[in-house]
CSV table of C-alpha atoms in Angstrom, one decimal:
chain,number,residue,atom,x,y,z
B,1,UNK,CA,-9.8,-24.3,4.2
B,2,UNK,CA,-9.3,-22.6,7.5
B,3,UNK,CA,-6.9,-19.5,8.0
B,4,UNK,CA,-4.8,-22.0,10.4
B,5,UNK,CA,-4.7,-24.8,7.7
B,6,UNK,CA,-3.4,-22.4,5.2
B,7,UNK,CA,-0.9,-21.2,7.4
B,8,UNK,CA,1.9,-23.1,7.1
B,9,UNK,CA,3.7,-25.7,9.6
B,10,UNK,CA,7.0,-25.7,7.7
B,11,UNK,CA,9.7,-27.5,8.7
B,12,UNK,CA,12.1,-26.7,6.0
B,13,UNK,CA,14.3,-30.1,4.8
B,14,UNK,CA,12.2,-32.0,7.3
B,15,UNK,CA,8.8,-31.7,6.0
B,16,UNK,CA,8.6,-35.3,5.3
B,17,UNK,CA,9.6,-36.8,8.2
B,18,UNK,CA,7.4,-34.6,10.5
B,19,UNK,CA,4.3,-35.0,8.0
B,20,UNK,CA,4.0,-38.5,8.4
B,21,UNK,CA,3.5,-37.7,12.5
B,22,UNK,CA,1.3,-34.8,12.0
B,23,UNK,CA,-1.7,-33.4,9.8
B,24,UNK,CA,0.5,-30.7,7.7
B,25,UNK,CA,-1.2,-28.4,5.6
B,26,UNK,CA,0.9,-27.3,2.5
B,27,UNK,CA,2.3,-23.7,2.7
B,28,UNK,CA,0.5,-20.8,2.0
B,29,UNK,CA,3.5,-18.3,0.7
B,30,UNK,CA,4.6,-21.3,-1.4
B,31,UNK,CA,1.6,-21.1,-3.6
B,32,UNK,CA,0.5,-17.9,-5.6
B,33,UNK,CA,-1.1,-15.5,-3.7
B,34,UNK,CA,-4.9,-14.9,-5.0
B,35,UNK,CA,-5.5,-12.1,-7.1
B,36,UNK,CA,-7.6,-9.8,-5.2
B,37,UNK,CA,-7.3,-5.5,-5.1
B,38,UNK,CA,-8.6,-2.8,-3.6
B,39,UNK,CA,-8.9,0.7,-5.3
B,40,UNK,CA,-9.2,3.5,-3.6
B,41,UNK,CA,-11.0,6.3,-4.9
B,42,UNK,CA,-10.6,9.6,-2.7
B,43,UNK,CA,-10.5,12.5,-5.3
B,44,UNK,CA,-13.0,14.1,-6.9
B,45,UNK,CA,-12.0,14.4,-11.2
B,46,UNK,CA,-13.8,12.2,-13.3
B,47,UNK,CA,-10.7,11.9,-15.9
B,48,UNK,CA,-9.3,9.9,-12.7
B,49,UNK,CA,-12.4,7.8,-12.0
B,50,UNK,CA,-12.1,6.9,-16.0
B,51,UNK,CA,-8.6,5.9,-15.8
B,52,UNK,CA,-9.2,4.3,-12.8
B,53,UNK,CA,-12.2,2.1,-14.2
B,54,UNK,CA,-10.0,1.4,-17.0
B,55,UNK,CA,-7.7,0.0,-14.3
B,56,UNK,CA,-10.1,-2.5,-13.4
B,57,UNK,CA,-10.7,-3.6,-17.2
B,58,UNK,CA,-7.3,-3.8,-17.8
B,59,UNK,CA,-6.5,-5.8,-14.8
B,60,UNK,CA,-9.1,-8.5,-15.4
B,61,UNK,CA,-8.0,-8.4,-18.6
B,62,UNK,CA,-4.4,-8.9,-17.8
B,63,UNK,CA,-4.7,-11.9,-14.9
B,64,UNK,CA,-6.7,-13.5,-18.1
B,65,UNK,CA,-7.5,-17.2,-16.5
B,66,UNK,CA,-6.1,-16.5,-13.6
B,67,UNK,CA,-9.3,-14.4,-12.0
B,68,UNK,CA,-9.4,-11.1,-9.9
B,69,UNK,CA,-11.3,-10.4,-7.1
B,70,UNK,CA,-12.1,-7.0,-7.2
B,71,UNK,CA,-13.4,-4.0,-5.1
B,72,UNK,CA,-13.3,-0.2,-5.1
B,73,UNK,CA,-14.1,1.5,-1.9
B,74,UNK,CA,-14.8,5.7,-2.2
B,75,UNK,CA,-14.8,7.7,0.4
B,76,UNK,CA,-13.8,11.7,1.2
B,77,UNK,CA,-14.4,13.4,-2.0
B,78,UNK,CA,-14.3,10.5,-4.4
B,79,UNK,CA,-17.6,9.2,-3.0
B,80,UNK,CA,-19.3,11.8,-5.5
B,81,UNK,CA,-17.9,9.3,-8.1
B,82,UNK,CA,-21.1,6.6,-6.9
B,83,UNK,CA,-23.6,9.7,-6.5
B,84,UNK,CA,-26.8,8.7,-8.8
B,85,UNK,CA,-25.9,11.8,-11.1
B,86,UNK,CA,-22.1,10.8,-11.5
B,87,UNK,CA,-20.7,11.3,-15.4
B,88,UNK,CA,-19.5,7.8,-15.1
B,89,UNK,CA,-22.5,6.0,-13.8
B,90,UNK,CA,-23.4,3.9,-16.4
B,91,UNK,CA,-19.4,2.6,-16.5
B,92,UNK,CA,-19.9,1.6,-12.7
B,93,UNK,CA,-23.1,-0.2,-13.2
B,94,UNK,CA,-20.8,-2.1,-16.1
B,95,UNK,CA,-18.1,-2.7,-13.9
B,96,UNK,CA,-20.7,-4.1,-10.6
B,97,UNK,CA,-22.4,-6.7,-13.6
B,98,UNK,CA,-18.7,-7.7,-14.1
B,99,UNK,CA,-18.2,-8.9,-10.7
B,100,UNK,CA,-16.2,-5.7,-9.2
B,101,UNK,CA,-17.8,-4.6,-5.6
B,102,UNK,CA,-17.9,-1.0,-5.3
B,103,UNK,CA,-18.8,0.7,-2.4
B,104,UNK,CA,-19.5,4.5,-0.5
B,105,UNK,CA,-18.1,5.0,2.8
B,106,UNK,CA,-21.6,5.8,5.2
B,107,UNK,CA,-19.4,8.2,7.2
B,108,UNK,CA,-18.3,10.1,4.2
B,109,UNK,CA,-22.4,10.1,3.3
B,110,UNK,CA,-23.3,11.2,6.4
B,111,UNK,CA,-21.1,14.1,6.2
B,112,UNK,CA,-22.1,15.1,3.0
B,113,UNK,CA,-25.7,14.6,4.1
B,114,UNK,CA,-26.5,11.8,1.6
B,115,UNK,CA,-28.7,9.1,1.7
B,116,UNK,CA,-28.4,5.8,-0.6
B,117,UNK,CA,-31.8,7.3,-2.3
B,118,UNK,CA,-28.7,10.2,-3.7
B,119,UNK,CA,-26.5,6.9,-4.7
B,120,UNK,CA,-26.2,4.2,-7.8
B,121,UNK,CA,-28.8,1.8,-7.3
B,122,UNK,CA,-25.8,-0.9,-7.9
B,123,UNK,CA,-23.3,-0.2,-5.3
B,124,UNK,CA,-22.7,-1.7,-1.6
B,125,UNK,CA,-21.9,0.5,1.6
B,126,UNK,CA,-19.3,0.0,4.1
B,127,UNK,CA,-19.4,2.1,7.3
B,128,UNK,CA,-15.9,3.3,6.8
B,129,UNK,CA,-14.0,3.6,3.8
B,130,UNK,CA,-10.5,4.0,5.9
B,131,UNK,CA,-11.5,1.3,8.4
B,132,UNK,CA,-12.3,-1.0,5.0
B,133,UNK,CA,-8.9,-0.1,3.3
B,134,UNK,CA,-7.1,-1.5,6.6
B,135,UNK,CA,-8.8,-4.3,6.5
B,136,UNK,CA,-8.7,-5.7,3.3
B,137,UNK,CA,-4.5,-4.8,3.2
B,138,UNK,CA,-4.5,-7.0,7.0
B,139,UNK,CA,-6.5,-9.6,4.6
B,140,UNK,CA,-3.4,-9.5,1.8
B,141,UNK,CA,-5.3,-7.9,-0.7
B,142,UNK,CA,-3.4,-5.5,-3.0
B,143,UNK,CA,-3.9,-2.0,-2.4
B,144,UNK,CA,-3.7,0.4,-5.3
B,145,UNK,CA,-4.6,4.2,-5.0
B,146,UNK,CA,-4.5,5.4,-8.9
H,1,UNK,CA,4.6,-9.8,24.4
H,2,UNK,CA,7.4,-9.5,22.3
H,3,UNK,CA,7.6,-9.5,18.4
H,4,UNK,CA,9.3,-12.8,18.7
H,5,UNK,CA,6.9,-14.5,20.9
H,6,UNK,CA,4.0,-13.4,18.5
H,7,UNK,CA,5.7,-15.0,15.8
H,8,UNK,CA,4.7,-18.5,14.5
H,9,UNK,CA,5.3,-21.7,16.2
H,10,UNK,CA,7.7,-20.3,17.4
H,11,UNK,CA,9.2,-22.2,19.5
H,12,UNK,CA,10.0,-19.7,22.2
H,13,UNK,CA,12.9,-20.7,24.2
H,14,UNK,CA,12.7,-24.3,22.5
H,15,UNK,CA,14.6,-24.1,19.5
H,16,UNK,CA,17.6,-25.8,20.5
H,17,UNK,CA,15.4,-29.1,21.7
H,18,UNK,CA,13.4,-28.5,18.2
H,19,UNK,CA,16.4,-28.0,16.4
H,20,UNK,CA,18.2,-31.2,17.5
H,21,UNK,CA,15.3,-33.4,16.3
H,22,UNK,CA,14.3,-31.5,13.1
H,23,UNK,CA,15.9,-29.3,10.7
H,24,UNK,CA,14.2,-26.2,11.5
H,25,UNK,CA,14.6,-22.8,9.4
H,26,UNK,CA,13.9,-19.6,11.7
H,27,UNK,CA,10.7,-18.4,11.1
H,28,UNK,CA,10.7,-15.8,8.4
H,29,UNK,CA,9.0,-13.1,10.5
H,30,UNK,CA,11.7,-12.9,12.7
H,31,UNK,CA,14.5,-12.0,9.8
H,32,UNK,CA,14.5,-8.8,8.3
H,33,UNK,CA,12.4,-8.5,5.6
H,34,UNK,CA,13.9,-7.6,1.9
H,35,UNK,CA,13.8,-4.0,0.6
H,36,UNK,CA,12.0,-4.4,-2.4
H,37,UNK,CA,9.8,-0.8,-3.3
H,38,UNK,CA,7.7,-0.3,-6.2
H,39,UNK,CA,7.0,3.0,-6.7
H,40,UNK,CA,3.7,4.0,-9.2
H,41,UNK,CA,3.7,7.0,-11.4
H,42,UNK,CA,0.0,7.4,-12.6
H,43,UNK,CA,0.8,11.8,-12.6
H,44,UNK,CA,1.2,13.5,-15.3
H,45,UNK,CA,3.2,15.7,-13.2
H,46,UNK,CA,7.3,16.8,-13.8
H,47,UNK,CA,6.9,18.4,-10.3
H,48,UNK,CA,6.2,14.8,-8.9
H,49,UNK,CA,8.6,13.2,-11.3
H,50,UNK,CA,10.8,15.0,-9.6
H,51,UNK,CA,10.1,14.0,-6.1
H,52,UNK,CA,9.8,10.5,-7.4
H,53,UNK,CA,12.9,10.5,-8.6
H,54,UNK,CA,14.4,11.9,-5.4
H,55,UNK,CA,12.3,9.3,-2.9
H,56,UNK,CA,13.8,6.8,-4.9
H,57,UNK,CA,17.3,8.3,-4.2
H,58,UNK,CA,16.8,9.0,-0.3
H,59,UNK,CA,15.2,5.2,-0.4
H,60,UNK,CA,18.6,3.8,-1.8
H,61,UNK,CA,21.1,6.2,0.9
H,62,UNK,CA,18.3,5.6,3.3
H,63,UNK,CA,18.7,1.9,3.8
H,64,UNK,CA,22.5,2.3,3.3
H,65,UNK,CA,24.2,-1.1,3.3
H,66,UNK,CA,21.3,-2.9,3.8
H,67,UNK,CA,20.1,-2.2,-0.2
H,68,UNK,CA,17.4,-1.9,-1.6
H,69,UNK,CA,15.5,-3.6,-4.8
H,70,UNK,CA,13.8,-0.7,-6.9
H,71,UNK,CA,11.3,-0.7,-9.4
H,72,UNK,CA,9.0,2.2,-11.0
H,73,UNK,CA,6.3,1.6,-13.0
H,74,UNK,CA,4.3,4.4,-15.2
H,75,UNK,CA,0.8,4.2,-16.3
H,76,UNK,CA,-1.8,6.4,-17.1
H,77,UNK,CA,-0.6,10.0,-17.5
H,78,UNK,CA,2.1,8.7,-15.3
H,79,UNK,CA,3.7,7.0,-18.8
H,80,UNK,CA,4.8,10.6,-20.3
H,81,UNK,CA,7.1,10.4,-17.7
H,82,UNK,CA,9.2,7.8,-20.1
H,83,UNK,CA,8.6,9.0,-23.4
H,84,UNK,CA,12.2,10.1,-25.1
H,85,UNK,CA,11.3,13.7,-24.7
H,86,UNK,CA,10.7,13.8,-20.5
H,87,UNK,CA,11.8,16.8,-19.2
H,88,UNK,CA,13.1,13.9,-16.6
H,89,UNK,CA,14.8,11.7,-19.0
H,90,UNK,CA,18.8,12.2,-17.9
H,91,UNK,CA,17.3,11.8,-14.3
H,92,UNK,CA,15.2,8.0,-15.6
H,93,UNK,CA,18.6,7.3,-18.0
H,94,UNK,CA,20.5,7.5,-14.2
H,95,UNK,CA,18.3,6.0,-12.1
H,96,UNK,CA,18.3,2.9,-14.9
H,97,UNK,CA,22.3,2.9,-14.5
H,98,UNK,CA,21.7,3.2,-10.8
H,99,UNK,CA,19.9,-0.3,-10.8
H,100,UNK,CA,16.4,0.7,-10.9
H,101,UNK,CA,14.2,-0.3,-13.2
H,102,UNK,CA,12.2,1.5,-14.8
H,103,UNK,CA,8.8,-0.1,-16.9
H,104,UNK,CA,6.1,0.9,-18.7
H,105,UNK,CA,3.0,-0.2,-19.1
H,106,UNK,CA,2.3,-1.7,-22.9
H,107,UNK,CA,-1.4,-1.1,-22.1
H,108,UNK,CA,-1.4,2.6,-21.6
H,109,UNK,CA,1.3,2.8,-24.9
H,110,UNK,CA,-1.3,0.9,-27.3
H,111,UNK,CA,-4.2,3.5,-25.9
H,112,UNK,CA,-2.1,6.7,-26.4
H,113,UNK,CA,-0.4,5.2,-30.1
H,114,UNK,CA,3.0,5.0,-28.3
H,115,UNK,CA,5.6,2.3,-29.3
H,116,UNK,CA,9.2,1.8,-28.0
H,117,UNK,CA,10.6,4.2,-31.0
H,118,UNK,CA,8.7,6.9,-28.7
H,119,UNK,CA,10.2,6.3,-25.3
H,120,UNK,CA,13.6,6.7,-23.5
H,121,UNK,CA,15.4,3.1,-24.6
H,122,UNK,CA,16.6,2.7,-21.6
H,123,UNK,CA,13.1,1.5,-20.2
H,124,UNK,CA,11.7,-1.9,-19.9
H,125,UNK,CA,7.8,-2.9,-20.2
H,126,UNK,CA,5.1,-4.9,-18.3
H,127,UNK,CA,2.4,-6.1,-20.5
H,128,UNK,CA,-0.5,-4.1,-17.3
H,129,UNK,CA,1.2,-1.4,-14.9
H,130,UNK,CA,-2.1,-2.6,-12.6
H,131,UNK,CA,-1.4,-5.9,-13.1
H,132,UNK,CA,2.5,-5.4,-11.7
H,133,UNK,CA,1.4,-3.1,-9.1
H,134,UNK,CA,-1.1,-6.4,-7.6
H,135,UNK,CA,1.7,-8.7,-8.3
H,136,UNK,CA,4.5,-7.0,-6.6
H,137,UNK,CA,2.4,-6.4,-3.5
H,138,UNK,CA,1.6,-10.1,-3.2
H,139,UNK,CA,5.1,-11.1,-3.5
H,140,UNK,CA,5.9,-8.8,-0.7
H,141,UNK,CA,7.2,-5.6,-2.2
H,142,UNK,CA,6.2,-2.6,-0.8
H,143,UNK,CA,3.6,-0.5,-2.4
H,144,UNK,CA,4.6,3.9,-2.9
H,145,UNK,CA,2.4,5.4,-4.5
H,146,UNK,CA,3.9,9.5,-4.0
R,1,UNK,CA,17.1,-19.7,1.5
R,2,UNK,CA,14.2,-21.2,-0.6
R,3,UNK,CA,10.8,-19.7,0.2
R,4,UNK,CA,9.6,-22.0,2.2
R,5,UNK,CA,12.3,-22.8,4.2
R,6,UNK,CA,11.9,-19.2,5.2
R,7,UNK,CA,8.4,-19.9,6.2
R,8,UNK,CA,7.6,-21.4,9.8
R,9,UNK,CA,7.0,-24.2,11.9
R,10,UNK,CA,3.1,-24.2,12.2
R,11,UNK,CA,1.9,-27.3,12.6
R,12,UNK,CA,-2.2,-27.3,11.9
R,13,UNK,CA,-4.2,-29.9,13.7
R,14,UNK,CA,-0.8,-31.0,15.3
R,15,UNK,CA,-0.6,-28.1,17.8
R,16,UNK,CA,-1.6,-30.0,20.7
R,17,UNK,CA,1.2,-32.5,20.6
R,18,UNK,CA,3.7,-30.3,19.8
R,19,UNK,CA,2.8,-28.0,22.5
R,20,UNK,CA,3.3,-31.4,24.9
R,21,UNK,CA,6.4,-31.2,23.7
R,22,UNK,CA,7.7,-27.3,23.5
R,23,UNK,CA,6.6,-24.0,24.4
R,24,UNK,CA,4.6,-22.9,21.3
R,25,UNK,CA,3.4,-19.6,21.1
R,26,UNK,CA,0.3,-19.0,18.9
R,27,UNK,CA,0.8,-18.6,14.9
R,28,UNK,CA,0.7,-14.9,14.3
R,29,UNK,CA,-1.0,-15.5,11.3
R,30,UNK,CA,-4.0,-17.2,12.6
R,31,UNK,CA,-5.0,-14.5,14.8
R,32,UNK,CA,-6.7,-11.5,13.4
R,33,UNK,CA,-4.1,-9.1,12.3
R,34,UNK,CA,-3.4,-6.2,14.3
R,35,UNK,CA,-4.6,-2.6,13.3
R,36,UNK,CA,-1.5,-0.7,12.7
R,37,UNK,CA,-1.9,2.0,9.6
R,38,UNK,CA,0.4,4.6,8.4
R,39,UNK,CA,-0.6,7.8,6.4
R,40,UNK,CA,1.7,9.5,4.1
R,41,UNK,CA,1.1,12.8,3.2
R,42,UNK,CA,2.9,13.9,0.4
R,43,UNK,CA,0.6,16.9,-0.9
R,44,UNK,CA,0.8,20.3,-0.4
R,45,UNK,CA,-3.2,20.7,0.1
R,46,UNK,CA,-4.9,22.0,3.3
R,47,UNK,CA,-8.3,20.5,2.2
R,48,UNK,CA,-6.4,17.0,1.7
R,49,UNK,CA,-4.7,17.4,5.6
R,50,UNK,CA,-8.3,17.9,6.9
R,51,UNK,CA,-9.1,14.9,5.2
R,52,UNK,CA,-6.4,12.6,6.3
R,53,UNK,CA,-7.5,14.1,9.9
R,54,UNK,CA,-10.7,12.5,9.3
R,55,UNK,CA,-10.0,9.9,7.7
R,56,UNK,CA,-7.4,8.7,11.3
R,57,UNK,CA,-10.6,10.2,13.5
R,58,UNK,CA,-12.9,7.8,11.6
R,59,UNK,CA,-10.7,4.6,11.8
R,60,UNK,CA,-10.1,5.0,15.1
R,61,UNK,CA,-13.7,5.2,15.7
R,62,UNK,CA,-14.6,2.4,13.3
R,63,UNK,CA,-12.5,-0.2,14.7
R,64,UNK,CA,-13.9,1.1,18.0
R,65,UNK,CA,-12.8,-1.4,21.0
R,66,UNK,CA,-10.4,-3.4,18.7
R,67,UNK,CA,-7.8,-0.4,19.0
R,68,UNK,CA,-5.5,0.5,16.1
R,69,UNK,CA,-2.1,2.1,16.3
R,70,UNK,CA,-1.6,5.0,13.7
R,71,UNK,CA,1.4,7.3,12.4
R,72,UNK,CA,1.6,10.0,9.9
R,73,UNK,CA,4.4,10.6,7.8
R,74,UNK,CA,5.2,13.6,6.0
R,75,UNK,CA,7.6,14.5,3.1
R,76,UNK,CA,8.6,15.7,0.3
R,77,UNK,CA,5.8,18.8,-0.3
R,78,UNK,CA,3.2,17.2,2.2
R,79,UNK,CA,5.8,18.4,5.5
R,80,UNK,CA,4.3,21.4,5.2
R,81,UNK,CA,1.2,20.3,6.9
R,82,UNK,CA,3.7,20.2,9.9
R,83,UNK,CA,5.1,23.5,9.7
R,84,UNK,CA,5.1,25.6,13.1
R,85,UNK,CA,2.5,27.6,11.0
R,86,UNK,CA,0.0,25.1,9.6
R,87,UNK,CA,-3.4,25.8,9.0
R,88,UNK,CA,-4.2,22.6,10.5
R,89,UNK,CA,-1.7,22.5,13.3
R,90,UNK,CA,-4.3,22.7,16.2
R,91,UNK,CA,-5.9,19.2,14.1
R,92,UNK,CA,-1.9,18.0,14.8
R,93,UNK,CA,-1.8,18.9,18.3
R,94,UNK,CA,-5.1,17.1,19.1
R,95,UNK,CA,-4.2,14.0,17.3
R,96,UNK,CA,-0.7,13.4,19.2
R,97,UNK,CA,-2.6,14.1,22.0
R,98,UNK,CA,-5.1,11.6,21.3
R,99,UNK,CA,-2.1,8.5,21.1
R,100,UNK,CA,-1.1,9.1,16.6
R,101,UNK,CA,2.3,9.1,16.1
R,102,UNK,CA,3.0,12.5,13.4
R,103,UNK,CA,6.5,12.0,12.0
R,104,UNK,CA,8.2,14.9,9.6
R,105,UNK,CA,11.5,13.2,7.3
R,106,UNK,CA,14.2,14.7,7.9
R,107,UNK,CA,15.5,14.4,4.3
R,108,UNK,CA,12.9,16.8,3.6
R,109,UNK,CA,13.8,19.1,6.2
R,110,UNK,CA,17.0,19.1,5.3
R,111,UNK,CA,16.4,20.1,1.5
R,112,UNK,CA,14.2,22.4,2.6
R,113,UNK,CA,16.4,24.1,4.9
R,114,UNK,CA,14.2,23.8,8.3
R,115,UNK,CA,15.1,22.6,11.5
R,116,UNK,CA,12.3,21.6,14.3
R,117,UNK,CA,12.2,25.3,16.0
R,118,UNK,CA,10.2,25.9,12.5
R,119,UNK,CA,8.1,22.7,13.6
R,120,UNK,CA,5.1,21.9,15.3
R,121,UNK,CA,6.5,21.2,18.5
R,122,UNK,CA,4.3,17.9,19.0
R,123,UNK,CA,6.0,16.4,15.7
R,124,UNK,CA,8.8,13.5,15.8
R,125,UNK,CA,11.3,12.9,13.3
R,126,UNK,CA,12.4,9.9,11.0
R,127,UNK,CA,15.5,9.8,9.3
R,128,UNK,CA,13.7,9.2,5.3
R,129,UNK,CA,9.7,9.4,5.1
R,130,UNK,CA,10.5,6.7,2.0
R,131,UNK,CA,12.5,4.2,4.3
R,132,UNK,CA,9.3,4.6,6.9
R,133,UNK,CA,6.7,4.0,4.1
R,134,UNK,CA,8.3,1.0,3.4
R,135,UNK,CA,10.1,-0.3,6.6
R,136,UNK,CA,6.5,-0.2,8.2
R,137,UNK,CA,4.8,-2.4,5.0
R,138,UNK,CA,7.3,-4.7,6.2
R,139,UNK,CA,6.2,-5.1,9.2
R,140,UNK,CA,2.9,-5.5,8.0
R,141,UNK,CA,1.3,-1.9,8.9
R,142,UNK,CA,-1.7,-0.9,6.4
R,143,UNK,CA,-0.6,1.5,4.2
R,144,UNK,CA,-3.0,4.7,3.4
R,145,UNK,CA,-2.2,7.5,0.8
R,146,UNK,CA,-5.2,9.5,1.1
């Protein structure tokens, strides 16, 4: 479905009459949104990368049926959470088979003079970890910054 | 342009001629929106309890008459903030009879051994703080996470 | 109001004759959204400030030609990055300069007795950093706590 033909023509009280003149696709707000989130992961302290992969489990968990699209985007010091030497690798290679996207900010790399050879063979890159938090809130995904 | 006239359909400077042919609500964009914050305690952090518990304050004089729908919502660390001994509890027990509510998350109690005999009792639960922080957000609440 | 009679007139695959009809401007929602994001700062932590300052260089820069509007906020501990005597105040200056709006709250100021000759002179003012946080999800700005 197209972004226009989710968007809604709404003609409160009148929906009826005007739908059997015009193509009306049903409104979007009026359905539940889709489950998707973005964490953020900007500080360095693995006790928070833990809690926040238990996040991830514990939302899947809790949307049950329902499905979660999922992705967490690092950047500043938290990138160091996706390095190939992090103390919670072998949890993020878990949580990429499950179906979360996780990925390093490239300007954050650059800074720190890393290369994806440094990285988790599993993850993804975006070239801007800020530029990608924008864009997925613009895109009505959830934003949560444990 | 104006914000009106980069509002939907939007029937800019035709909504009388619309109006007199279908029953038309105005488009939602151009109405206030409804104060509705959720606020996330993940800290485990009486110095930021504190602050919390002031922005949530300031938010309430802040928007004066207009009101303001409030909800807090501990996980993580941020869940000692609501047991029965919080060095914040008269401030939650206030905020509670101010009209905020206050929830915890049943997750983070059956990983620390907690039950409702261990918390404030003026608190309510959510089955997945994460799971309330996604679902607020899509239903148009905003997001503070101090 | 029901939920969808808040929601507006859009009228997909109908546009055309609709538009014979009335001046219809363009569904917001169908165009990309615009790049509008707001940064709270909330911590007392010169290496975090430097980050933020980054972190608005590098989404300006990432979205490139698409342009993207940007404010700060500051309260509660984090409006002392705005202090007349910040260790990043030359970082402030440069970004006001290059187009970010840097608001301090005033609730802040107020609690912590300062008035804006103990500012950076650069700095404007809002009334509650909380009510900004929110007011600006409302009107659907990105929200970033770095």
């Amino acid at each position: 479905m197209s972004t226009i033909s989710k968007r809604s023509l709404l003609v409160a009280g009148g929906a009826a009459v005007l739908a059997a003149v015009l193509p009306v696709a049903a409104p979007a707000q009026a359905q539940p949104a889709r489950n998707r989130a973005l964490f953020q992961v900007t500080d360095n302290d693995p006790a928070r990368w833990n809690m926040i992969l238990n996040n991830m489990t514990n939302l899947k968990e809790g949307v049950g049926s329902e499905g979660v699209e999922i992705e967490l985007v690092a950047y500043g010091p938290g990138l160091l959470m996706l390095k190939a030497d992090s103390p919670v690798k072998q949890r993020i290679a878990d949580a990429v088979k499950s179906g979360v996207k996780v990925n390093a900010c490239q300007n954050t790399m650059n800074g720190m003079k890393l290369t994806p050879a440094d990285m988790q063979p599993e993850i993804g890159y975006v070239p801007s970890g800020v530029v990608e938090v924008m864009k997925k809130q613009q895109q009505g995904w959830a934003y949560i910054r444990s």
